[in-house]
Short mmCIF file of C-alpha atoms and ligand atoms in Angstrom, two decimals:
data_model
loop_
_atom_site.label_atom_id
_atom_site.label_comp_id
_atom_site.label_asym_id
_atom_site.label_seq_id
_atom_site.Cartn_x
_atom_site.Cartn_y
_atom_site.Cartn_z
CA MET A 133 -173.56 -145.10 215.98
CA THR A 134 -170.85 -142.69 218.03
CA ASP A 135 -167.09 -141.79 217.23
CA PRO A 136 -165.84 -142.83 220.75
CA ARG A 137 -162.85 -140.78 220.40
CA ILE A 138 -162.14 -136.67 221.35
CA TYR A 139 -160.94 -134.73 219.17
CA ASP A 140 -158.38 -131.93 220.28
CA ILE A 141 -160.26 -129.42 217.40
CA ALA A 142 -163.34 -129.88 215.69
CA ILE A 143 -163.97 -127.52 212.66
CA ILE A 144 -166.92 -126.97 211.18
CA GLY A 145 -167.36 -126.27 208.05
CA GLY A 146 -164.89 -126.70 205.26
CA GLY A 147 -164.40 -123.63 203.61
CA MET A 148 -161.44 -121.78 203.01
CA ALA A 149 -161.57 -120.59 206.97
CA GLY A 150 -162.17 -124.23 208.26
CA LEU A 151 -159.66 -125.85 205.57
CA THR A 152 -156.67 -123.22 206.80
CA ALA A 153 -157.88 -124.09 209.98
CA ALA A 154 -157.04 -127.64 209.11
CA ILE A 155 -153.48 -127.04 208.05
CA TYR A 156 -152.80 -125.00 210.74
CA ALA A 157 -154.12 -127.37 214.09
CA ALA A 158 -153.06 -131.00 212.06
CA ARG A 159 -149.24 -128.90 211.58
CA ALA A 160 -149.24 -128.40 215.03
CA ASN A 161 -149.62 -131.89 216.02
CA LYS A 162 -152.81 -132.24 217.21
CA SER A 163 -156.11 -134.74 216.56
CA VAL A 164 -158.14 -132.90 214.07
CA ILE A 165 -161.83 -133.66 212.78
CA LEU A 166 -163.46 -131.12 210.74
CA PHE A 167 -167.18 -131.45 209.14
CA GLU A 168 -168.35 -130.61 205.99
CA ARG A 169 -172.54 -130.93 205.00
CA LYS A 170 -172.07 -129.20 201.52
CA VAL A 171 -169.31 -129.46 199.22
CA TYR A 172 -165.48 -128.75 200.73
CA GLY A 173 -163.98 -124.86 198.95
CA GLY A 174 -166.93 -123.35 200.50
CA GLN A 175 -168.51 -119.82 198.82
CA ILE A 176 -165.64 -119.06 196.66
CA LEU A 177 -165.97 -122.42 194.04
CA THR A 178 -168.76 -120.61 191.57
CA SER A 179 -166.72 -117.36 191.51
CA MET A 180 -165.00 -118.09 187.64
CA LYS A 181 -161.74 -116.00 188.81
CA VAL A 182 -160.04 -114.91 192.03
CA SER A 183 -158.08 -112.14 190.91
CA ASN A 184 -157.12 -110.62 194.87
CA TYR A 185 -155.76 -114.01 196.54
CA PRO A 186 -151.84 -112.93 196.68
CA GLY A 187 -149.95 -115.13 194.31
CA GLU A 188 -152.80 -116.48 191.99
CA PRO A 189 -153.78 -113.78 190.32
CA GLY A 190 -156.80 -114.67 187.53
CA ILE A 191 -156.70 -118.57 189.59
CA SER A 192 -160.69 -119.91 189.54
CA GLY A 193 -162.14 -120.22 192.76
CA TYR A 194 -162.73 -124.07 192.03
CA GLU A 195 -159.13 -124.77 191.03
CA LEU A 196 -157.98 -122.68 194.04
CA MET A 197 -159.70 -124.64 196.80
CA LYS A 198 -159.09 -127.66 194.99
CA SER A 199 -155.22 -127.13 195.94
CA VAL A 200 -156.54 -125.96 199.51
CA TYR A 201 -158.57 -129.02 200.18
CA GLU A 202 -155.62 -131.20 198.36
CA GLN A 203 -153.34 -129.40 201.10
CA ALA A 204 -155.00 -130.33 204.07
CA LYS A 205 -155.71 -134.01 202.85
CA LYS A 206 -152.05 -134.43 203.20
CA TYR A 207 -152.45 -133.86 207.12
CA ASP A 208 -154.19 -136.76 209.45
CA VAL A 209 -157.34 -134.66 209.23
CA VAL A 210 -160.80 -136.80 209.44
CA PHE A 211 -162.91 -135.13 207.28
CA VAL A 212 -166.66 -135.89 207.67
CA ASP A 213 -169.49 -135.40 205.32
CA GLU A 214 -172.10 -133.98 208.08
CA ASN A 215 -174.39 -131.33 209.02
CA VAL A 216 -173.62 -130.79 212.77
CA ILE A 217 -176.89 -129.66 214.30
CA SER A 218 -176.27 -128.77 217.16
CA ILE A 219 -173.23 -128.44 219.90
CA LYS A 220 -173.48 -129.54 223.74
CA ASP A 221 -170.93 -127.62 226.10
CA VAL A 222 -170.56 -130.31 228.84
CA ALA A 223 -167.37 -131.64 230.07
CA VAL A 224 -166.08 -131.88 226.80
CA LYS A 225 -167.86 -130.24 224.09
CA GLU A 226 -170.43 -132.74 221.62
CA LEU A 227 -170.98 -131.91 218.42
CA GLU A 228 -174.03 -133.82 216.68
CA THR A 229 -174.96 -134.33 212.97
CA GLU A 230 -178.42 -136.25 212.23
CA ASP A 231 -176.74 -139.67 212.48
CA GLU A 232 -173.44 -139.58 215.55
CA THR A 233 -172.29 -137.78 218.09
CA PHE A 234 -169.06 -136.53 217.98
CA TYR A 235 -166.67 -135.73 220.98
CA ALA A 236 -163.32 -132.13 220.88
CA ARG A 237 -161.74 -130.05 223.51
CA THR A 238 -162.02 -127.65 220.96
CA ILE A 239 -164.52 -126.31 218.64
CA ILE A 240 -163.82 -123.72 215.71
CA ILE A 241 -166.39 -122.64 213.98
CA ALA A 242 -165.89 -122.00 210.61
CA THR A 243 -169.46 -122.12 208.25
CA GLY A 244 -169.42 -119.44 207.01
CA THR A 245 -172.70 -117.59 204.90
CA LYS A 246 -175.52 -118.75 202.84
CA ASP A 247 -177.85 -117.49 200.93
CA ARG A 248 -180.60 -114.98 201.55
CA GLU A 249 -183.88 -116.67 200.63
CA LEU A 250 -187.15 -114.20 198.98
CA ASP A 251 -189.63 -115.99 201.78
CA ILE A 252 -192.17 -116.70 199.10
CA PRO A 253 -194.58 -119.06 198.31
CA GLY A 254 -192.89 -121.77 196.57
CA GLU A 255 -189.09 -121.03 197.02
CA LYS A 256 -188.51 -124.67 199.02
CA GLU A 257 -190.78 -126.77 196.55
CA PHE A 258 -188.92 -125.08 193.38
CA LEU A 259 -185.47 -125.09 194.78
CA GLY A 260 -183.36 -127.48 191.87
CA HIS A 261 -187.11 -127.83 189.99
CA GLY A 262 -185.98 -124.10 188.02
CA LEU A 263 -185.15 -122.39 190.78
CA SER A 264 -181.65 -121.85 192.20
CA TYR A 265 -179.12 -119.33 194.32
CA CYS A 266 -176.09 -119.99 191.17
CA ALA A 267 -175.77 -118.45 188.31
CA THR A 268 -172.98 -120.25 186.94
CA CYS A 269 -173.90 -123.31 188.31
CA ASP A 270 -177.40 -124.15 186.86
CA GLY A 271 -177.68 -121.27 183.90
CA ALA A 272 -176.93 -123.73 181.25
CA PHE A 273 -180.24 -125.96 182.16
CA HIS A 274 -181.96 -122.82 180.64
CA MET A 275 -180.25 -122.73 177.40
CA ASP A 276 -182.27 -119.99 174.79
CA LYS A 277 -184.82 -120.10 177.46
CA PRO A 278 -186.66 -116.97 179.45
CA VAL A 279 -185.33 -116.82 183.22
CA ALA A 280 -185.41 -113.82 186.05
CA VAL A 281 -182.94 -113.11 187.93
CA VAL A 282 -183.96 -111.53 191.21
CA GLY A 283 -182.07 -108.80 193.18
CA GLY A 284 -179.83 -105.77 192.76
CA GLY A 285 -175.85 -105.92 194.18
CA ASN A 286 -173.00 -107.04 192.03
CA THR A 287 -173.93 -110.56 192.26
CA ALA A 288 -177.31 -109.75 190.65
CA LEU A 289 -175.45 -108.02 187.97
CA TYR A 290 -172.71 -110.69 187.36
CA ASP A 291 -175.30 -113.43 187.17
CA ALA A 292 -177.99 -111.32 184.87
CA LEU A 293 -174.74 -110.08 182.22
CA TYR A 294 -173.40 -113.93 182.38
CA LEU A 295 -176.93 -115.32 181.42
CA SER A 296 -177.60 -112.77 178.70
CA ASP A 297 -175.73 -115.21 177.00
CA ILE A 298 -177.20 -118.20 177.76
CA ALA A 299 -180.93 -117.12 177.70
CA SER A 300 -183.47 -115.62 175.60
CA LYS A 301 -184.42 -113.48 177.51
CA VAL A 302 -183.40 -112.00 181.26
CA TYR A 303 -185.68 -110.13 183.24
CA LEU A 304 -183.90 -108.59 186.01
CA ILE A 305 -186.25 -107.95 189.44
CA HIS A 306 -185.24 -105.15 191.81
CA ARG A 307 -187.00 -103.95 194.70
CA ARG A 308 -185.86 -100.18 194.37
CA ASP A 309 -185.63 -97.60 191.12
CA GLU A 310 -181.69 -98.08 191.10
CA PHE A 311 -179.19 -100.34 191.56
CA ARG A 312 -177.15 -100.92 194.40
CA GLY A 313 -173.86 -102.94 192.17
CA ASP A 314 -171.61 -100.91 190.34
CA ALA A 315 -172.90 -98.44 187.63
CA HIS A 316 -170.42 -100.28 184.71
CA LEU A 317 -172.58 -103.46 184.77
CA VAL A 318 -175.93 -101.49 184.63
CA GLU A 319 -174.54 -100.00 181.59
CA LYS A 320 -172.95 -103.41 179.70
CA LEU A 321 -176.62 -104.47 181.04
CA ARG A 322 -178.78 -101.60 179.35
CA GLU A 323 -176.72 -102.42 175.93
CA LYS A 324 -178.14 -106.52 175.81
CA LYS A 325 -181.07 -105.98 173.46
CA ASN A 326 -182.31 -109.40 175.75
CA VAL A 327 -182.40 -107.75 179.26
CA GLU A 328 -185.30 -106.00 180.73
CA PHE A 329 -185.24 -104.48 184.31
CA VAL A 330 -188.38 -105.04 186.36
CA MET A 331 -187.86 -102.16 188.89
CA GLU A 332 -189.10 -101.52 191.88
CA SER A 333 -190.89 -104.58 191.85
CA HIS A 334 -190.85 -107.75 194.60
CA PRO A 335 -191.36 -111.32 193.55
CA ASN A 336 -194.87 -112.05 195.06
CA LYS A 337 -194.82 -116.07 194.38
CA PHE A 338 -193.73 -118.83 191.75
CA LEU A 339 -195.57 -120.16 189.42
CA GLY A 340 -195.60 -123.75 187.39
CA ASP A 341 -196.50 -127.56 188.53
CA LYS A 342 -193.48 -129.39 190.07
CA LYS A 343 -190.72 -127.18 187.85
CA ILE A 344 -190.60 -123.22 187.39
CA SER A 345 -192.92 -121.91 184.73
CA GLY A 346 -193.24 -118.33 185.53
CA ILE A 347 -192.72 -115.63 188.41
CA GLU A 348 -195.84 -113.18 189.77
CA VAL A 349 -193.74 -109.78 190.75
CA ILE A 350 -195.47 -106.68 192.49
CA ASN A 351 -194.43 -103.73 192.07
CA THR A 352 -194.44 -100.78 194.86
CA ALA A 353 -197.99 -99.43 193.08
CA GLY A 354 -199.53 -102.86 194.19
CA LYS A 355 -199.56 -103.73 190.44
CA LYS A 356 -199.13 -107.88 189.91
CA ARG A 357 -196.85 -109.20 186.39
CA THR A 358 -196.37 -112.36 185.22
CA LEU A 359 -193.19 -113.35 184.15
CA ASP A 360 -193.01 -116.60 181.87
CA VAL A 361 -189.70 -117.75 182.87
CA ASP A 362 -188.27 -121.29 182.77
CA GLY A 363 -185.94 -120.33 185.94
CA VAL A 364 -185.36 -118.25 188.68
CA PHE A 365 -181.98 -117.17 189.94
CA VAL A 366 -181.85 -115.39 193.25
CA ALA A 367 -179.25 -113.29 194.36
CA ILE A 368 -180.07 -111.37 197.03
CA GLY A 369 -176.64 -110.88 199.40
CA ARG A 370 -175.37 -113.73 201.95
CA VAL A 371 -176.96 -114.46 205.69
CA PRO A 372 -174.65 -115.94 208.70
CA ALA A 373 -174.65 -120.03 208.80
CA THR A 374 -174.91 -119.97 212.57
CA GLU A 375 -178.76 -120.45 213.78
CA GLN A 376 -177.78 -123.44 215.45
CA PHE A 377 -174.98 -122.35 217.34
CA LYS A 378 -177.30 -119.28 218.44
CA ASP A 379 -177.77 -120.55 221.99
CA ILE A 380 -174.02 -121.70 222.82
CA VAL A 381 -172.42 -118.59 221.44
CA LYS A 382 -173.07 -114.94 221.44
CA LEU A 383 -174.75 -113.90 217.68
CA ASP A 384 -174.55 -109.88 216.91
CA LYS A 385 -178.44 -108.97 215.88
CA ASP A 386 -177.91 -110.05 211.97
CA GLY A 387 -176.58 -113.49 213.09
CA TYR A 388 -172.44 -112.57 213.04
CA ILE A 389 -170.64 -114.73 215.19
CA VAL A 390 -169.10 -112.09 218.21
CA ALA A 391 -165.65 -111.98 218.19
CA GLY A 392 -162.19 -109.91 217.89
CA GLU A 393 -159.28 -111.14 215.72
CA ASP A 394 -158.40 -113.25 217.83
CA CYS A 395 -160.96 -115.35 216.96
CA HIS A 396 -162.33 -116.55 220.38
CA THR A 397 -166.11 -116.34 220.94
CA SER A 398 -168.46 -116.15 224.47
CA ALA A 399 -168.07 -119.34 224.80
CA GLU A 400 -164.55 -120.96 226.54
CA GLY A 401 -163.01 -122.90 224.05
CA ILE A 402 -165.10 -122.16 221.19
CA PHE A 403 -163.57 -120.27 218.37
CA VAL A 404 -164.90 -118.84 214.88
CA ALA A 405 -163.10 -118.18 211.54
CA GLY A 406 -164.09 -116.46 208.29
CA ASP A 407 -167.18 -114.92 207.06
CA CYS A 408 -169.45 -116.41 209.96
CA ARG A 409 -167.41 -113.94 212.74
CA THR A 410 -168.87 -109.94 213.25
CA LYS A 411 -165.46 -108.22 210.93
CA THR A 412 -165.53 -105.35 208.78
CA LEU A 413 -163.92 -107.20 205.54
CA ARG A 414 -165.36 -110.70 204.31
CA GLN A 415 -162.59 -112.04 201.76
CA LEU A 416 -160.57 -115.07 200.87
CA VAL A 417 -157.64 -113.72 202.76
CA THR A 418 -159.40 -112.58 206.17
CA ALA A 419 -160.73 -116.30 205.93
CA SER A 420 -157.46 -118.10 205.58
CA SER A 421 -156.19 -115.14 208.22
CA ASP A 422 -158.52 -116.29 211.04
CA GLY A 423 -158.29 -119.82 210.34
CA ALA A 424 -154.41 -119.83 211.25
CA MET A 425 -155.12 -117.41 214.02
CA ALA A 426 -159.05 -119.49 215.39
CA ALA A 427 -156.34 -122.68 214.76
CA THR A 428 -153.52 -121.41 216.76
CA GLU A 429 -155.66 -120.01 219.83
CA ALA A 430 -157.43 -123.26 220.30
CA VAL A 431 -153.86 -124.64 220.57
CA HIS A 432 -153.10 -122.40 223.26
CA TYR A 433 -156.05 -123.55 225.08
CA LEU A 434 -155.03 -126.80 224.90
CA LYS A 435 -152.20 -126.20 226.73
P1 NAP B 143 -175.38 -107.17 198.11
O1 NAP B 143 -175.09 -105.78 197.92
O2 NAP B 143 -176.14 -107.05 199.01
O3 NAP B 143 -177.10 -107.18 197.40
C1 NAP B 143 -177.89 -107.32 197.58
C2 NAP B 143 -179.32 -107.07 197.08
O4 NAP B 143 -180.72 -107.61 196.85
C3 NAP B 143 -179.97 -105.89 197.03
O5 NAP B 143 -179.62 -104.93 195.83
C4 NAP B 143 -180.37 -105.25 197.90
O6 NAP B 143 -181.78 -104.50 197.27
C5 NAP B 143 -181.40 -106.98 197.25
N1 NAP B 143 -182.03 -107.57 198.14
C6 NAP B 143 -181.59 -107.64 199.84
N2 NAP B 143 -182.46 -108.45 200.59
C7 NAP B 143 -183.74 -108.36 199.53
C8 NAP B 143 -185.18 -108.86 199.60
N3 NAP B 143 -185.86 -109.80 200.78
N4 NAP B 143 -186.25 -109.06 198.59
C9 NAP B 143 -185.51 -108.33 197.58
N5 NAP B 143 -184.24 -107.96 197.47
C10 NAP B 143 -183.50 -107.95 198.20
O7 NAP B 143 -174.98 -108.59 197.53
P2 NAP B 143 -174.32 -108.81 196.44
O8 NAP B 143 -174.95 -108.78 195.47
O9 NAP B 143 -174.17 -110.53 196.89
O10 NAP B 143 -173.12 -108.63 197.27
C11 NAP B 143 -172.48 -108.92 198.27
C12 NAP B 143 -170.70 -108.31 198.29
O11 NAP B 143 -170.31 -108.87 197.10
C13 NAP B 143 -170.88 -106.79 197.56
O12 NAP B 143 -170.18 -106.07 198.43
C14 NAP B 143 -170.60 -106.94 196.36
O13 NAP B 143 -169.95 -105.98 195.63
C15 NAP B 143 -169.47 -107.81 196.14
N6 NAP B 143 -169.61 -108.89 195.12
C16 NAP B 143 -168.71 -108.39 194.08
C17 NAP B 143 -168.04 -108.75 193.06
C18 NAP B 143 -167.04 -108.43 191.84
O14 NAP B 143 -166.81 -107.03 192.21
N7 NAP B 143 -166.48 -109.48 191.44
C19 NAP B 143 -169.29 -109.76 192.28
C20 NAP B 143 -170.46 -110.22 193.45
C21 NAP B 143 -170.77 -109.64 194.27
P3 NAP B 143 -181.08 -103.21 198.28
O15 NAP B 143 -180.33 -102.71 197.34
O16 NAP B 143 -182.22 -102.62 198.41
O17 NAP B 143 -180.62 -103.07 199.66
#
């Protein structure tokens, strides 16, 4: 089935950048379609507390984004719960999802980032069967059972702290001998009796039949160790969600879409907003700012 309408502005991604772009584009009286492949609200949804968004001290990520989403819904925006798998830049721009083709005069890519994967055997099969990238979403499934967290940044440290109040034991697996995350969090973790640091070690493979029952790690000396765990939480950073656009807009070596503060990509009429853009500060406020800028530039382009 094909939607024959040609929209003025198609927005890919329903996080802070995409929703802000939708509000600005709709307020400029343009026809707007917005695609979201997962959940409206984006990465910040899982943050218990957002303390650096002006005007909303201490709000949860969920509450903040619910409010932004409801604000966007007040306008005449078409929301499509589908993943855009490719773009064709011909007479008008074509956006393909798995089921449909959509047309637009301009596109704003606001797909943000996604979890970096370990890329070891079993990762795809065990996702949702003991393997998770979100401790606050799935931690409660492992009440009083042993779990492992992989990573050495602040996300992994916060995840380990959070899980130490739920799980019977938390193994924190990190590839180096010191953590990248904040020292005060490491100190807090040291005080926890049920947290064990597994340093200079890298996960080698997941173990289990249909559901995770353990993880094999290998240390820098080549020694293997099996940890019997009911769940594994991977928190090794994020990567831009941009692969499907690599042939249409210029990406940098890490996969971010190359654009300055005006949000113009290398392709005419295609703009980028939020964390998937090359920039130095990836925060809610800069995502929101990009959304406003990209929509305004798209409106100028349409003129
Ligand atoms: P991060 O700071 O980039 O840390 C990623 C961690 O994963 C690093 O320790 C890295 O090891 C490890 N790693 C990367 N690739 C790996 C691989 N293939 N295999 C094994 N380990 C791997 O990411 P993050 O922890 O998600 O944090 C992202 C940003 O958000 C940071 O600026 C962080 O401070 C911030 N943040 C802030 C808060 C807060 O303040 N409330 C909470 C969470 C995150 P190496 O150290 O060896 O490179």
